[in-house]
Amino acid sequence: MRWGNIVKTFPGKGEAVQSEATREEDIEVFHYPKIPDQTSIECCRPQVTADIVKAKPRAIFTIGKASLAWVAHETHAYLWLGRRFPALVGGHPVWVYPFQHPYDVMKQRKWRNHRPDFEEHWYRMLRLAQKQLLNDDTLPIVM
């Protein structure tokens, strides 16, 4: 397993958003990362593609809409939760597992120790993807 990003530069921090809370001490502040602009994404695409081809992964987990758009020109990860689809990256076939960005999931928390159903579902989908990849019963990718 390895971590990657669709750009090789830091896009900066986005705006800070406070979650709703019932008590003042339970308020959490989330700093949304800025989504990289299209110029940065396309400038880094050859390097990122070469890195993926060199690593030859069986699967790519896209975290958030920007990385899903990078692979599949899709932007709604929540529509793909619990599903996977095949893709070619630089001629290398991979399974793509779309996930919503953790910030989008965590902002639904109402207080510090609250874990909403949607967050539990996110973790369940992560465990399902792991199980599918660790078992040899995954379907071959035909392209």
XYZ file of C-alpha atoms in Angstrom:
143
model
C 0.000 0.000 0.000
C 1.176 3.478 -0.730
C -0.231 6.977 -0.628
C -0.330 9.318 -3.589
C -1.894 12.574 -4.629
C -3.153 13.956 -7.926
C -0.831 16.947 -7.596
C 2.736 17.210 -6.373
C 2.267 20.636 -4.799
C 0.336 21.739 -1.714
C -2.826 23.586 -2.833
C -3.215 25.365 0.513
C -5.907 25.325 3.164
C -9.511 26.042 2.403
C -11.933 27.826 4.637
C -12.527 26.708 8.204
C -15.973 25.339 8.943
C -17.432 24.726 12.390
C -19.567 21.701 12.993
C -22.869 22.144 14.766
C -22.652 21.354 18.464
C -24.951 21.292 21.434
C -22.369 22.630 23.888
C -19.654 25.230 23.387
C -16.831 22.848 24.423
C -17.968 20.265 21.839
C -17.443 22.531 18.821
C -14.947 21.165 16.311
C -13.381 23.164 13.513
C -12.584 21.469 10.218
C -10.149 23.029 7.760
C -11.164 21.881 4.337
C -8.201 21.419 2.035
C -8.363 23.435 -1.130
C -9.190 21.447 -4.215
C -6.271 21.740 -6.653
C -6.983 23.781 -9.760
C -7.219 22.073 -13.141
C -3.910 23.524 -14.358
C -2.023 21.978 -11.433
C -3.805 18.657 -11.917
C -2.984 18.452 -15.629
C 0.631 19.570 -15.117
C 1.146 16.749 -12.614
C -0.855 14.109 -14.540
C 2.128 12.602 -16.481
C 4.197 12.224 -13.292
C 1.300 10.733 -11.307
C 0.392 8.364 -14.145
C 4.013 7.205 -14.463
C 4.139 6.626 -10.704
C 0.980 4.467 -10.848
C 2.244 2.465 -13.828
C 5.579 1.861 -12.071
C 3.880 0.716 -8.838
C 1.390 -1.554 -10.683
C -1.339 -1.436 -8.001
C -4.328 -3.773 -8.102
C -6.603 -0.973 -6.957
C -6.814 2.764 -6.457
C -8.901 4.250 -3.649
C -10.044 7.700 -4.725
C -10.626 9.984 -1.758
C -12.922 12.858 -2.711
C -14.251 14.214 -5.944
C -10.992 15.586 -7.360
C -9.211 12.226 -7.407
C -12.320 10.453 -8.718
C -12.525 13.011 -11.537
C -8.815 12.430 -12.239
C -9.384 8.706 -12.816
C -12.895 8.546 -14.254
C -14.250 12.046 -14.985
C -16.847 11.411 -12.241
C -17.347 13.772 -9.321
C -19.962 12.166 -7.091
C -18.224 9.557 -4.930
C -21.328 9.045 -2.780
C -23.100 7.556 -5.817
C -20.376 4.896 -6.005
C -20.193 3.923 -2.326
C -19.798 0.182 -1.962
C -18.999 -0.283 -5.637
C -15.873 -0.585 -7.701
C -15.180 -0.247 -11.398
C -12.261 -1.049 -13.678
C -10.114 1.686 -15.211
C -6.960 2.032 -17.261
C -4.278 4.356 -15.938
C -1.420 4.724 -18.386
C -2.363 1.380 -19.911
C -2.335 -0.349 -16.503
C -5.686 -1.921 -15.465
C -6.821 -1.210 -11.892
C -9.942 -1.452 -9.767
C -11.184 1.960 -8.652
C -12.886 2.230 -5.254
C -14.453 5.699 -4.847
C -14.749 7.163 -1.344
C -16.046 10.487 -0.151
C -13.495 12.807 1.383
C -13.175 12.251 5.164
C -13.922 15.945 5.747
C -17.319 15.524 4.101
C -18.018 12.542 6.331
C -16.681 14.067 9.564
C -18.596 17.328 9.230
C -21.752 15.376 10.044
C -20.559 14.863 13.613
C -22.644 16.778 16.130
C -20.205 16.499 19.050
C -16.754 15.046 19.715
C -17.681 11.456 20.587
C -20.589 11.237 18.146
C -20.071 8.826 15.233
C -22.956 9.195 12.775
C -24.248 6.274 10.706
C -22.738 7.738 7.550
C -19.266 7.669 9.092
C -19.752 4.051 10.152
C -20.878 3.252 6.606
C -17.672 4.863 5.242
C -15.547 2.598 7.439
C -17.643 -0.430 6.459
C -17.038 0.279 2.767
C -13.307 0.585 3.452
C -13.298 -2.812 5.171
C -15.294 -4.323 2.297
C -12.787 -3.041 -0.269
C -9.927 -4.421 1.816
C -11.650 -7.802 2.060
C -12.260 -7.937 -1.691
C -8.633 -7.146 -2.451
C -7.175 -9.582 0.091
C -9.259 -12.486 -1.218
C -8.325 -14.041 -4.526
C -11.960 -14.236 -5.582
C -11.912 -10.777 -7.184
C -12.995 -10.685 -10.787
C -10.295 -10.167 -13.408
C -10.260 -6.836 -15.187
C -10.939 -7.189 -18.900
C -10.429 -4.111 -21.070
